[in-house]
Short mmCIF file of C-alpha atoms in Angstrom, two decimals:
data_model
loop_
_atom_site.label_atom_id
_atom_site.label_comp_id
_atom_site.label_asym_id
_atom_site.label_seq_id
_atom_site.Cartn_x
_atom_site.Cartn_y
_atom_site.Cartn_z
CA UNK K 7 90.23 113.62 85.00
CA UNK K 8 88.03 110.84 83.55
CA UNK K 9 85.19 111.64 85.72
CA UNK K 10 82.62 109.10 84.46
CA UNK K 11 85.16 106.18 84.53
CA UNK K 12 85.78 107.51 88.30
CA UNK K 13 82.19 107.54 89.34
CA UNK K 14 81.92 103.94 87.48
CA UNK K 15 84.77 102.19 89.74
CA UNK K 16 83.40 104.52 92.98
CA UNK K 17 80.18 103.02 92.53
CA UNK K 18 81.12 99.52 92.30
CA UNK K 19 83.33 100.01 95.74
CA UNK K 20 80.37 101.82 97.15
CA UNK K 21 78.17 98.60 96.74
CA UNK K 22 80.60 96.15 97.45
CA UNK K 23 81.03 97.93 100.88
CA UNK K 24 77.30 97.77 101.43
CA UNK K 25 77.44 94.46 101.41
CA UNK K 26 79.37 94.36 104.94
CA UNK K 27 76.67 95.31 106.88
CA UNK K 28 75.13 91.70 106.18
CA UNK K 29 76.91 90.66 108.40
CA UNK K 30 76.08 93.05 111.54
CA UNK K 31 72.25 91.94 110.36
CA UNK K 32 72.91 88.39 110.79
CA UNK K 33 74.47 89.00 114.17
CA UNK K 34 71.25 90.89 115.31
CA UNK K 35 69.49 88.40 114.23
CA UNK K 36 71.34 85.70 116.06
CA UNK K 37 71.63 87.91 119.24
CA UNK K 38 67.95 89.52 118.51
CA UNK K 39 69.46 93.38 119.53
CA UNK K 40 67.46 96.09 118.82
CA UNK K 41 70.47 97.40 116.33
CA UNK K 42 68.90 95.34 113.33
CA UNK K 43 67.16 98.18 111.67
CA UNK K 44 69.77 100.46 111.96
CA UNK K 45 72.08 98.20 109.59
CA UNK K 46 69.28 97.28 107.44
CA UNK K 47 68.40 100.78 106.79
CA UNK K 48 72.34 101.52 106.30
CA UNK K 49 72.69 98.99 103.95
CA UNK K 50 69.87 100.04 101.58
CA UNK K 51 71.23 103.99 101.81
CA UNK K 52 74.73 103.06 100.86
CA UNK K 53 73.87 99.98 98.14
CA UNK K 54 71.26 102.86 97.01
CA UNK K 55 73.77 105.33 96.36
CA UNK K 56 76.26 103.47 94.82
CA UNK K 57 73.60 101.52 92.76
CA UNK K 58 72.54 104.81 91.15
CA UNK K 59 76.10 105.82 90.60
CA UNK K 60 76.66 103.01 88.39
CA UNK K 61 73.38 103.14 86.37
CA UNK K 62 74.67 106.98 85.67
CA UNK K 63 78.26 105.45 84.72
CA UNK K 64 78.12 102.05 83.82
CA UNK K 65 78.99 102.38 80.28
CA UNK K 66 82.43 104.33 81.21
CA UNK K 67 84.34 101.66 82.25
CA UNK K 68 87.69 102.58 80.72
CA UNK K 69 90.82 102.10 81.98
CA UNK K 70 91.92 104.62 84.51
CA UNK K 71 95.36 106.79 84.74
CA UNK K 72 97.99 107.43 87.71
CA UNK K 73 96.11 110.53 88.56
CA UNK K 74 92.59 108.90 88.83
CA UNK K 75 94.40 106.07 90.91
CA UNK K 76 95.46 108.68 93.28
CA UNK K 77 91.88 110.41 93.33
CA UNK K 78 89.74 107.47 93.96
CA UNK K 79 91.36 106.00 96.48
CA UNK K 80 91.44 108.93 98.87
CA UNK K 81 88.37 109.58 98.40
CA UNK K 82 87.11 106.02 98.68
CA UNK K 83 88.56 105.82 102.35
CA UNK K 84 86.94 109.28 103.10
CA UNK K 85 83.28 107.74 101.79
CA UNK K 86 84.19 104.82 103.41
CA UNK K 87 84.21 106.57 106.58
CA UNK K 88 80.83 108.78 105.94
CA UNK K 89 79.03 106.00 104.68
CA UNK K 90 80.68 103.50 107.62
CA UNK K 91 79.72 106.55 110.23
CA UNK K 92 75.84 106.00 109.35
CA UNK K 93 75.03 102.95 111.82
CA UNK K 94 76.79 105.30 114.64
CA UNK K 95 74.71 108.07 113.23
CA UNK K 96 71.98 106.25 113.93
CA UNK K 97 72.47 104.73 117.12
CA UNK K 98 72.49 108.58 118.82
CA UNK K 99 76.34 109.66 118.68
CA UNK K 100 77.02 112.98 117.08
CA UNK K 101 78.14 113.33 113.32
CA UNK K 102 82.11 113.89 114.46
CA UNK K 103 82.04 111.70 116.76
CA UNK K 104 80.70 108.61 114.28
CA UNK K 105 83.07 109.73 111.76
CA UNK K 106 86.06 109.75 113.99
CA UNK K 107 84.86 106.02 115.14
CA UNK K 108 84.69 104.94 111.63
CA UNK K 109 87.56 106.52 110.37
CA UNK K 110 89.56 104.99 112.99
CA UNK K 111 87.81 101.63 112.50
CA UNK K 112 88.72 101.62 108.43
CA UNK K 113 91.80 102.69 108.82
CA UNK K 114 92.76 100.80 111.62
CA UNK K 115 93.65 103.13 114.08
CA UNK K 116 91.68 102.18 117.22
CA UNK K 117 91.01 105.49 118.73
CA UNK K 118 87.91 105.44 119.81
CA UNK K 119 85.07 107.90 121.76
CA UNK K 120 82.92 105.19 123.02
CA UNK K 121 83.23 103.91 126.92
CA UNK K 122 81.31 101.13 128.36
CA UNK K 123 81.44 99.31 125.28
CA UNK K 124 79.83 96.34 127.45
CA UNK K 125 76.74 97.73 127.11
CA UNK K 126 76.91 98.34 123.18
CA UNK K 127 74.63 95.15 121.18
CA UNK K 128 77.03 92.69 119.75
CA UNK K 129 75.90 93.35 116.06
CA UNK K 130 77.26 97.06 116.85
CA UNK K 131 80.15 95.80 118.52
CA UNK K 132 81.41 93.12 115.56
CA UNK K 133 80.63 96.12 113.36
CA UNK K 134 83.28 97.96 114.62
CA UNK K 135 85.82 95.38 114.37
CA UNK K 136 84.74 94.42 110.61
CA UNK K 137 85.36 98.02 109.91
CA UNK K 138 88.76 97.25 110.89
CA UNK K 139 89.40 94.07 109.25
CA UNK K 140 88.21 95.01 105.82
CA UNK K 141 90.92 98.54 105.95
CA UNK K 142 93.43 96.00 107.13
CA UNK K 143 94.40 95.10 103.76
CA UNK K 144 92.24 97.39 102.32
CA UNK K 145 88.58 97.20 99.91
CA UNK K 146 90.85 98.77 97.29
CA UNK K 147 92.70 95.29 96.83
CA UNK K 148 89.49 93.25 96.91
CA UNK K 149 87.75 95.38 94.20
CA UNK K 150 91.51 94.87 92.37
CA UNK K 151 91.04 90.95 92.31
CA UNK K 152 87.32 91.60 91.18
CA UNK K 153 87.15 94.46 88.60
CA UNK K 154 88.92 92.55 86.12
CA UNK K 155 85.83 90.40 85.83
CA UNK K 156 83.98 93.60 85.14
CA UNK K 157 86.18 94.80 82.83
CA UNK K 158 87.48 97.68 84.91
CA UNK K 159 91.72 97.66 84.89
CA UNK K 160 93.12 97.77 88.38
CA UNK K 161 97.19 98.95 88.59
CA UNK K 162 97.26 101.91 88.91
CA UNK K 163 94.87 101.55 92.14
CA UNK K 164 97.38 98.54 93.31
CA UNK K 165 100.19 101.08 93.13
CA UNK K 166 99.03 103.44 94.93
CA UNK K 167 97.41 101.75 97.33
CA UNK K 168 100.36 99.47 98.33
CA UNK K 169 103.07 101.70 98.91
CA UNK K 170 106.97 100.86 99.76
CA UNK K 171 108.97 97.53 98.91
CA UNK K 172 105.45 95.40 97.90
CA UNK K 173 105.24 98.25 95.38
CA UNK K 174 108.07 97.34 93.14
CA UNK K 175 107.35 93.52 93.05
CA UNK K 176 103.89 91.45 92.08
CA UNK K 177 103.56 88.31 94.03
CA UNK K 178 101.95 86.71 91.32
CA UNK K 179 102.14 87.88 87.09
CA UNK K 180 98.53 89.50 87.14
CA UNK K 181 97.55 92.02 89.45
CA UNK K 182 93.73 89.92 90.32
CA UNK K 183 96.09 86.74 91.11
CA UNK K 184 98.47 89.46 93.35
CA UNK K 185 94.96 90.75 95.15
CA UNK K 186 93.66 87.47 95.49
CA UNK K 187 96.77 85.77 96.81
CA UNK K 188 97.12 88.72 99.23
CA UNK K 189 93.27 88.38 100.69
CA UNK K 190 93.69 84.47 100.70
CA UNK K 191 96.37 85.04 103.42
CA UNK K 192 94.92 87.23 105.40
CA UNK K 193 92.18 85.06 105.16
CA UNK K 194 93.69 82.52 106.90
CA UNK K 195 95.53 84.42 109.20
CA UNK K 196 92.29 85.40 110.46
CA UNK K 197 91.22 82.26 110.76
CA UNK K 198 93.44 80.72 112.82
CA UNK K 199 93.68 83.41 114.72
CA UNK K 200 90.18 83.39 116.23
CA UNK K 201 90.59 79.43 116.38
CA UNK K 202 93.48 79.93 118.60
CA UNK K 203 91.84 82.34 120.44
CA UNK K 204 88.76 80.01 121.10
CA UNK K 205 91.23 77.34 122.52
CA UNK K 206 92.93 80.09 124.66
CA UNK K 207 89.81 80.72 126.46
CA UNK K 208 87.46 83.40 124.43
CA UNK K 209 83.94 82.75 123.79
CA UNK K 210 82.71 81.82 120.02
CA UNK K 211 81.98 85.53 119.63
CA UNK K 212 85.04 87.15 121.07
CA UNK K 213 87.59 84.81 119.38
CA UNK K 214 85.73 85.95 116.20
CA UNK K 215 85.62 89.69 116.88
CA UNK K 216 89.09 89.95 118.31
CA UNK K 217 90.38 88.04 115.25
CA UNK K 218 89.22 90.82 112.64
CA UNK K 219 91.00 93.11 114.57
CA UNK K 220 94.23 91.40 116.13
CA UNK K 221 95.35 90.48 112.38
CA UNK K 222 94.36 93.55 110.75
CA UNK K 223 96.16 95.37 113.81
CA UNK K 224 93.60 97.51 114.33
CA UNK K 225 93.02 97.30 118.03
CA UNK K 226 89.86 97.89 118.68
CA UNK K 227 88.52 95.58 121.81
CA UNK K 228 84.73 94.19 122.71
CA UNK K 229 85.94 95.31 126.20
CA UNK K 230 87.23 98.69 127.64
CA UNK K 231 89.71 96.83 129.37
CA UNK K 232 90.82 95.41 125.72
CA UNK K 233 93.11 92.29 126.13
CA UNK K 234 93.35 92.83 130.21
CA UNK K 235 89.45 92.14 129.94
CA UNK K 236 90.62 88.29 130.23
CA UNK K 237 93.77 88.14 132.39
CA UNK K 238 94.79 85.04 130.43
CA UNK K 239 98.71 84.60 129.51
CA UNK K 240 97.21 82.07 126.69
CA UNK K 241 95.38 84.34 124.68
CA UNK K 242 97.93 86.88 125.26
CA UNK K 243 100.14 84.54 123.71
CA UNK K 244 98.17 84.25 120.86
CA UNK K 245 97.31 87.92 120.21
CA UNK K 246 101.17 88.48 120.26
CA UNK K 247 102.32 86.15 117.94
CA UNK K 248 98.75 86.81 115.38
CA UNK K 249 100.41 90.59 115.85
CA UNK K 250 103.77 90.14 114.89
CA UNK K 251 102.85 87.88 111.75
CA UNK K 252 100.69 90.48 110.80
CA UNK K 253 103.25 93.49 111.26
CA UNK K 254 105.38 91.58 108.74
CA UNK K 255 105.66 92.09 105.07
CA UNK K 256 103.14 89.80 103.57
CA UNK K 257 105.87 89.17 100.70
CA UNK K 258 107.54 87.48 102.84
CA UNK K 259 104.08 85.37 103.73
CA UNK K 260 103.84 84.45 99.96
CA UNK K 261 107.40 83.52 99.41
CA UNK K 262 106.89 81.01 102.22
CA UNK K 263 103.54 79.71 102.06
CA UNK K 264 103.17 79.98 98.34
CA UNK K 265 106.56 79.42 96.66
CA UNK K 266 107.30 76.96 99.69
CA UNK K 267 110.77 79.52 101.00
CA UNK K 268 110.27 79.76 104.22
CA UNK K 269 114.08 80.45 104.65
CA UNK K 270 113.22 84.66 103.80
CA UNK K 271 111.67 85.21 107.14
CA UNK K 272 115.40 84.61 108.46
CA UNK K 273 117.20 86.01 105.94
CA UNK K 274 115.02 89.28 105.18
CA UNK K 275 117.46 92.07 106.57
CA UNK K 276 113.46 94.04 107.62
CA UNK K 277 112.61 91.76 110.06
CA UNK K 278 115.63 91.30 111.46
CA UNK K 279 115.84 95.19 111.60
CA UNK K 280 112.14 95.22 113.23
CA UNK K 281 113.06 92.23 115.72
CA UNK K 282 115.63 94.01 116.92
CA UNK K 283 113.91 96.87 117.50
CA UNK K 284 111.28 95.14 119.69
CA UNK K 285 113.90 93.19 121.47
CA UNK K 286 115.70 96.67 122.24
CA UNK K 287 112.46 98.74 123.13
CA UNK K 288 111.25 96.06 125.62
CA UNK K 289 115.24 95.35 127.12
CA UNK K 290 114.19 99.40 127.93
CA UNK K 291 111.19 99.17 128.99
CA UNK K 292 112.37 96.64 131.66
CA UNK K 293 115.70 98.66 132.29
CA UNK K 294 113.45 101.81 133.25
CA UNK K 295 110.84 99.74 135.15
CA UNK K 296 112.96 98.27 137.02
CA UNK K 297 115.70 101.42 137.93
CA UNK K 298 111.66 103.31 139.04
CA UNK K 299 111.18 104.29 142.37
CA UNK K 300 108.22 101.54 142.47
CA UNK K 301 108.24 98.82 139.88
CA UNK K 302 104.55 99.64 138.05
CA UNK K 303 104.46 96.74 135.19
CA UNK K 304 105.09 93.54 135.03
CA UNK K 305 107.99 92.16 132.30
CA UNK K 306 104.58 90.08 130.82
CA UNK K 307 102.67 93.62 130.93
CA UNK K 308 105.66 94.88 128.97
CA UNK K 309 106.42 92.31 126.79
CA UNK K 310 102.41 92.53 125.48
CA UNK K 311 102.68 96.37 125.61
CA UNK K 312 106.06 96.33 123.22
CA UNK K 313 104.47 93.66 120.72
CA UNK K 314 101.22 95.51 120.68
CA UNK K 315 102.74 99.42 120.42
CA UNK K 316 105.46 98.71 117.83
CA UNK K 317 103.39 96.85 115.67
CA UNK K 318 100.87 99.56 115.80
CA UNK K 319 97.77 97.57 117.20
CA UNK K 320 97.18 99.44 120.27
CA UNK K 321 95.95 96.38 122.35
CA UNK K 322 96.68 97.04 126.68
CA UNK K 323 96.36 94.63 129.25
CA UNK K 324 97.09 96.92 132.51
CA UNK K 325 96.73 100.24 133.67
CA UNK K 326 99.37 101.94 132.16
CA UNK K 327 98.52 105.14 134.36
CA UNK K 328 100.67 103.72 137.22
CA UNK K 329 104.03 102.64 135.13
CA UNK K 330 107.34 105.52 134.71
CA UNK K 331 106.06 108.17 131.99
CA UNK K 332 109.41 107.22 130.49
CA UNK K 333 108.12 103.90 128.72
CA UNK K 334 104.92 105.16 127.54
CA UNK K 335 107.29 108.08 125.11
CA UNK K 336 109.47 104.64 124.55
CA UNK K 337 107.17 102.63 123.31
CA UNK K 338 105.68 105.46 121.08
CA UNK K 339 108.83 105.68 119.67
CA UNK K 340 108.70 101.94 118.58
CA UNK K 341 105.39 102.72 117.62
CA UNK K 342 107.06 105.84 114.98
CA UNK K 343 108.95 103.10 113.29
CA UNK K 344 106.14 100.62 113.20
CA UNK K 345 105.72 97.75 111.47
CA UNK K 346 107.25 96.25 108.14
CA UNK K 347 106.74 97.28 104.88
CA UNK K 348 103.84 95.70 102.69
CA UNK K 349 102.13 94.56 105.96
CA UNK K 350 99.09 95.69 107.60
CA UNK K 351 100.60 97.90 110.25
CA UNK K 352 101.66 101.59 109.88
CA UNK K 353 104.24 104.26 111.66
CA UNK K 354 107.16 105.05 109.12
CA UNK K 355 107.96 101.20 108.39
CA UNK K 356 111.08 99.42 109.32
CA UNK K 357 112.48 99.27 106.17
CA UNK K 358 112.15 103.23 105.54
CA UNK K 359 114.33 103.77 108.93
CA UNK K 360 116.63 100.84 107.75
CA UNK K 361 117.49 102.60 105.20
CA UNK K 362 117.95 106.24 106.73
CA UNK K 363 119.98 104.56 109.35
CA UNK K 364 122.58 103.08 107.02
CA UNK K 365 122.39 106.08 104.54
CA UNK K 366 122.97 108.17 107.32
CA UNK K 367 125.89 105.89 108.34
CA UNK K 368 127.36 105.70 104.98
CA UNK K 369 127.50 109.69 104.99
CA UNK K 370 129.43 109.72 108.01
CA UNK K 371 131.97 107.48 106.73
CA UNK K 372 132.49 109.37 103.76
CA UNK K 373 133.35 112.64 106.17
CA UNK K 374 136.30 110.76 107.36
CA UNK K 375 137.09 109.11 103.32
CA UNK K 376 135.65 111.50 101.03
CA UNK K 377 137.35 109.97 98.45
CA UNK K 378 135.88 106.30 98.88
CA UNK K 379 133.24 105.22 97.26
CA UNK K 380 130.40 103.49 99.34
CA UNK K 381 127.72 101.81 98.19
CA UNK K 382 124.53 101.66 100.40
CA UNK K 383 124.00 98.35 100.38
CA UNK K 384 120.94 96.41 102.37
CA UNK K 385 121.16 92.49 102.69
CA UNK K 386 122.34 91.38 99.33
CA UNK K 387 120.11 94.43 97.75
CA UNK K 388 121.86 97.54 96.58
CA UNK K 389 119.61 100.64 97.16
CA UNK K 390 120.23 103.64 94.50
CA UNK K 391 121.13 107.00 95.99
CA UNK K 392 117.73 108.10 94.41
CA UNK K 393 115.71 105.74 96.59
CA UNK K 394 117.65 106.64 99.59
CA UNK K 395 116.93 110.10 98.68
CA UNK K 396 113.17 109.67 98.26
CA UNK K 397 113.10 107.61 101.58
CA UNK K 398 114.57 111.00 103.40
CA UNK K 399 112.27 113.50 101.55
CA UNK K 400 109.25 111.24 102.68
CA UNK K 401 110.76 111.24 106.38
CA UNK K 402 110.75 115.43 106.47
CA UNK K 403 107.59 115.75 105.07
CA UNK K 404 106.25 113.19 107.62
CA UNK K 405 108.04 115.54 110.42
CA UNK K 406 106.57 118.43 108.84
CA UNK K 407 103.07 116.98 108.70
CA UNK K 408 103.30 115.67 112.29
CA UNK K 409 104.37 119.56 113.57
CA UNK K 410 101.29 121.14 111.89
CA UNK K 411 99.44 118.67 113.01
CA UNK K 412 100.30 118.73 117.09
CA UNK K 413 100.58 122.35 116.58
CA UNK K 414 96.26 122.90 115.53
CA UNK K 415 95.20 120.08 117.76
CA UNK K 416 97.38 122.09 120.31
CA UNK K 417 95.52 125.26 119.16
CA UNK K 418 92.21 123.35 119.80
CA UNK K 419 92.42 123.14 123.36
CA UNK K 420 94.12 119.96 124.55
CA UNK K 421 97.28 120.11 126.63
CA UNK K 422 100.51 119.20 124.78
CA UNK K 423 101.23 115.48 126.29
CA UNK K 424 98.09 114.45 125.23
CA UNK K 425 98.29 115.98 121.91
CA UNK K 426 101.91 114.47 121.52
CA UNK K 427 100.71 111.04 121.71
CA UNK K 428 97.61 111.75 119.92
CA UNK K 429 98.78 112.58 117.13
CA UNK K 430 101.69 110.39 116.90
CA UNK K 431 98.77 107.60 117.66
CA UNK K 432 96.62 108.55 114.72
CA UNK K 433 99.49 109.08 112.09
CA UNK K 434 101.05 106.01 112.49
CA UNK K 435 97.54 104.42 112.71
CA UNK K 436 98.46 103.06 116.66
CA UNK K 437 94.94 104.36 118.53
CA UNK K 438 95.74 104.84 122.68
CA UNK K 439 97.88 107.69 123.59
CA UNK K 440 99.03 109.32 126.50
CA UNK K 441 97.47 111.50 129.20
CA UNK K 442 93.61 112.52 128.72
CA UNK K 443 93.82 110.13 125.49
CA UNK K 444 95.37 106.84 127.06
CA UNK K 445 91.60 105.55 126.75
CA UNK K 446 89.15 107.08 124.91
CA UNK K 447 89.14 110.27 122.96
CA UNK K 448 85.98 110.95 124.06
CA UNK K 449 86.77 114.41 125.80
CA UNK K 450 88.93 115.81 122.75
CA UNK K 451 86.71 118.67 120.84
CA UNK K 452 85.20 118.52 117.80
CA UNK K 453 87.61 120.49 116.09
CA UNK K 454 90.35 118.08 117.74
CA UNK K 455 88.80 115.00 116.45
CA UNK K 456 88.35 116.25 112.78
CA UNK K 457 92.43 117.36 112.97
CA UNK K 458 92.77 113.56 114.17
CA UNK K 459 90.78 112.17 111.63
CA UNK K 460 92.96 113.70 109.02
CA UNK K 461 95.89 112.62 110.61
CA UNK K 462 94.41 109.45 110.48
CA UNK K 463 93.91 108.87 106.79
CA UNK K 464 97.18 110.47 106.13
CA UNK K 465 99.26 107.94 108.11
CA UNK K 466 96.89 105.41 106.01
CA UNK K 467 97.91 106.57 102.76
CA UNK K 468 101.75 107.03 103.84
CA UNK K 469 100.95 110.91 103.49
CA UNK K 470 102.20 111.13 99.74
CA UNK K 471 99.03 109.80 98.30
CA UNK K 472 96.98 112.35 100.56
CA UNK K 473 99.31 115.26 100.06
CA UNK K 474 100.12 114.71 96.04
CA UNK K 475 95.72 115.89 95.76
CA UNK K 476 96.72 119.27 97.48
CA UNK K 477 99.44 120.26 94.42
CA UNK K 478 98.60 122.04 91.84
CA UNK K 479 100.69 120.03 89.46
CA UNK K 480 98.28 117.42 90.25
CA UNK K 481 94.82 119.20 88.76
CA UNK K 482 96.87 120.43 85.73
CA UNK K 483 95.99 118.30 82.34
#
């Protein structure tokens, strides 16, 4: 391992992330809350830290390898989370507690412990959805467009940090035009976003906080009653259709914005695959609801609910207490698939189960003609046995992951529903679950939480860049 090179580009992250909390000052400052020193004294820890971390390092700024890529970057989101835990820290919650907030802010998650978030100062509360909008597309990408300035190379951290089909293809030549062109967007998806929500009905300030988290589909709300706070079809509206352009692949974004093809979005065999499955999941949903002894949602409670689970936001607008058990296990289902590959969402991705569908298919077939040769074929894109293969492997070791998982947070204490949809909430980066969890995760135990927390950085990192650290093929020179 190049260790000083490492603790050269770790630095660097470490004080670019400091710089977020400027913004959390500036809203105390507006709002005069008493949460003001707490960010300022945040800021000056972390921008400490990292500022003596590069003093130590800054003449190793070499190039770094496909193992160091791997290294950094789960570590980064683990920092992320201590150093992003320090404002809750400070404002009284216990240590697992503000870790589990701010790992589930960064990597957009949306679990969260805290209740009455009313009563929470607004610089805290815009905190919490920053967190969320800067792991949307992640710091890693940012510090990608900027380390080339500093003479620091980036791929290898692109690579791993932007897993499945984004992975083989660079929007632009040079990876700093690719990070750039990729923050531009979401830029302006964010944008418009909280200027659509400010027509809708939303104040200045909740058009603005809901924004950061609607298009980074994080989920996390100014309001315990999240969305259902305003009981407004409008901004409803809006936060479904700022959801489902940011559950697609942000390729696809580029190809239409920036080389002016906005024909892919209908062509692109993914999101046709991933409209059908919300089309199917809600035609369910309403099939169920309706066949119920006593009809408990509403087809616009269902239609939000469908958008908001499969995407993996985690946004609600009703009590979901009252509705047939049967949806909520439906629309966790969706919520396993997820959203499209290269986008901001997480669960398995579309494409993955597009393509264990049709291999799956294609092996059937050849049961009946084992003699005919069948090529696995998706759109006009031929996908090698090898790739199909890998796609499979990554599918049982997600299965495997998700057993051990329920099976210690089982072990912990809470009863099996609730651990169910917890942890199939925090792996696929979704946030409300079912049972005790279908609000907070307040009453979860420590132990519980920090089993969580890892599920939620694993689901991040599409497990292999987590798991790959725990080989010992990895640490061998």
């Amino acid at each position: 391992m190049n260790f000083k090179p490492l603790l050269n580009l770790f630095s660097i992250l470490v004080i670019l992330f400091s710089f977020s909390f400027i913004f959390p000052i500036i809203v105390s400052l507006i709002y005069k809350d008493a949460a003001i020193t707490i960010f300022i004294r945040t800021f000056l820890i972390v921008f400490v830290i990292g500022f003596i971390g590069w003093l130590v390092s800054r003449k190793h700024n070499e190039d770094l390898n496909q193992k160091d890529g791997f290294l950094i970057i789960t570590l980064f989101w683990l920092v992320l989370s201590v150093a992003g835990s320090i404002p809750f820290v400070l404002s009284g919650m216990s240590y697992m507690d503000a870790f589990f907030e701010a790992m589930s802010g960064i990597t957009t998650t949306g679990a969260t412990v805290i209740s009455n978030l009313q009563s929470l100062p607004e610089s805290m509360l815009l905190y919490r959805q920053l967190l969320q909008w800067m792991g949307g597309m992640g710091l890693i990408v940012l510090a990608i467009a900027v380390m080339p300035l500093l003479g620091i190379g980036g791929g290898q951290l692109y690579k791993t940090e932007i897993p499945g089909a984004m992975n083989d293809q660079k929007l632009t030549p040079r990876i700093k035009e690719t990070a750039q062109a990729l923050w531009l967007l979401y830029l302006v998806l964010t944008i418009l976003c909280a200027f659509f929500y400010f027509l809708a009905g939303m104040s200045a300030f909740d058009a603005i906080a809901h924004s950061l988290s609607t298009v980074s589909i994080g989920g996390f709300s100014t309001y315990d009653q999240s969305i259902g706070h305003f009981n407004n079809g409008l901004i409803e509206t809006v936060c479904m259709v700022f959801m489902l352009l940011s559950a697609l692949s942000f390729a696809l974004h580029y190809a239409a914005f920036y080389m002016k093809r906005p024909l892919k979005y209908f062509y692109d065999p993914e999101l046709r695959f991933f409209v059908s499955i919300l089309l199917l999941i809600f035609a369910s949903a309403m099939l169920i609801n309706y066949l119920s002894i006593s009809e408990g949602a509403t087809a616009r409670e269902l239609l939000f609910h469908t958008v908001s689970i499969v995407t993996t936001t985690g946004f609600t607008v009703g009590d979901t207490s009252q509705w047939n058990p049967s949806i909520g296990f439906l629309l966790l289902i969706g919520a396993f698939i997820g959203a499209c590959s290269g986008s901001v969402g997480g669960g398995i991705k579309s494409w993955r189960v597009l393509i264990m569908i049709n291999y799956a298919y294609i092996n059937l077939k050849k049961m009946i003609h084992p003699s005919a040769v069948i090529s696995l074929k998706i759109g006009t894109k031929n996908v090698e046995n090898d790739v199909a293969a890998s796609v499979w492997g990554f599918f049982s070791i997600y299965v495997i992951s998700f057993m051990i998982l329920l099976l210690g947070l089982v072990v912990s204490g809470l009863d099996f529903e609730s651990s169910f949809s917890a942890i199939g909430a925090c792996l696929n980066n979704l946030g409300p679950g079912l049972g005790s969890v279908a609000q907070t995760y307040e009453g979860v135990s420590p132990v519980g939480k920090g089993i969580l927390a890892f599920a939620m950085i694993l689901g991040r990192l599409e497990i292999f860049t987590l798991l790959v650290l725990f080989t010992p093929m990895f640490w061998k020179r």
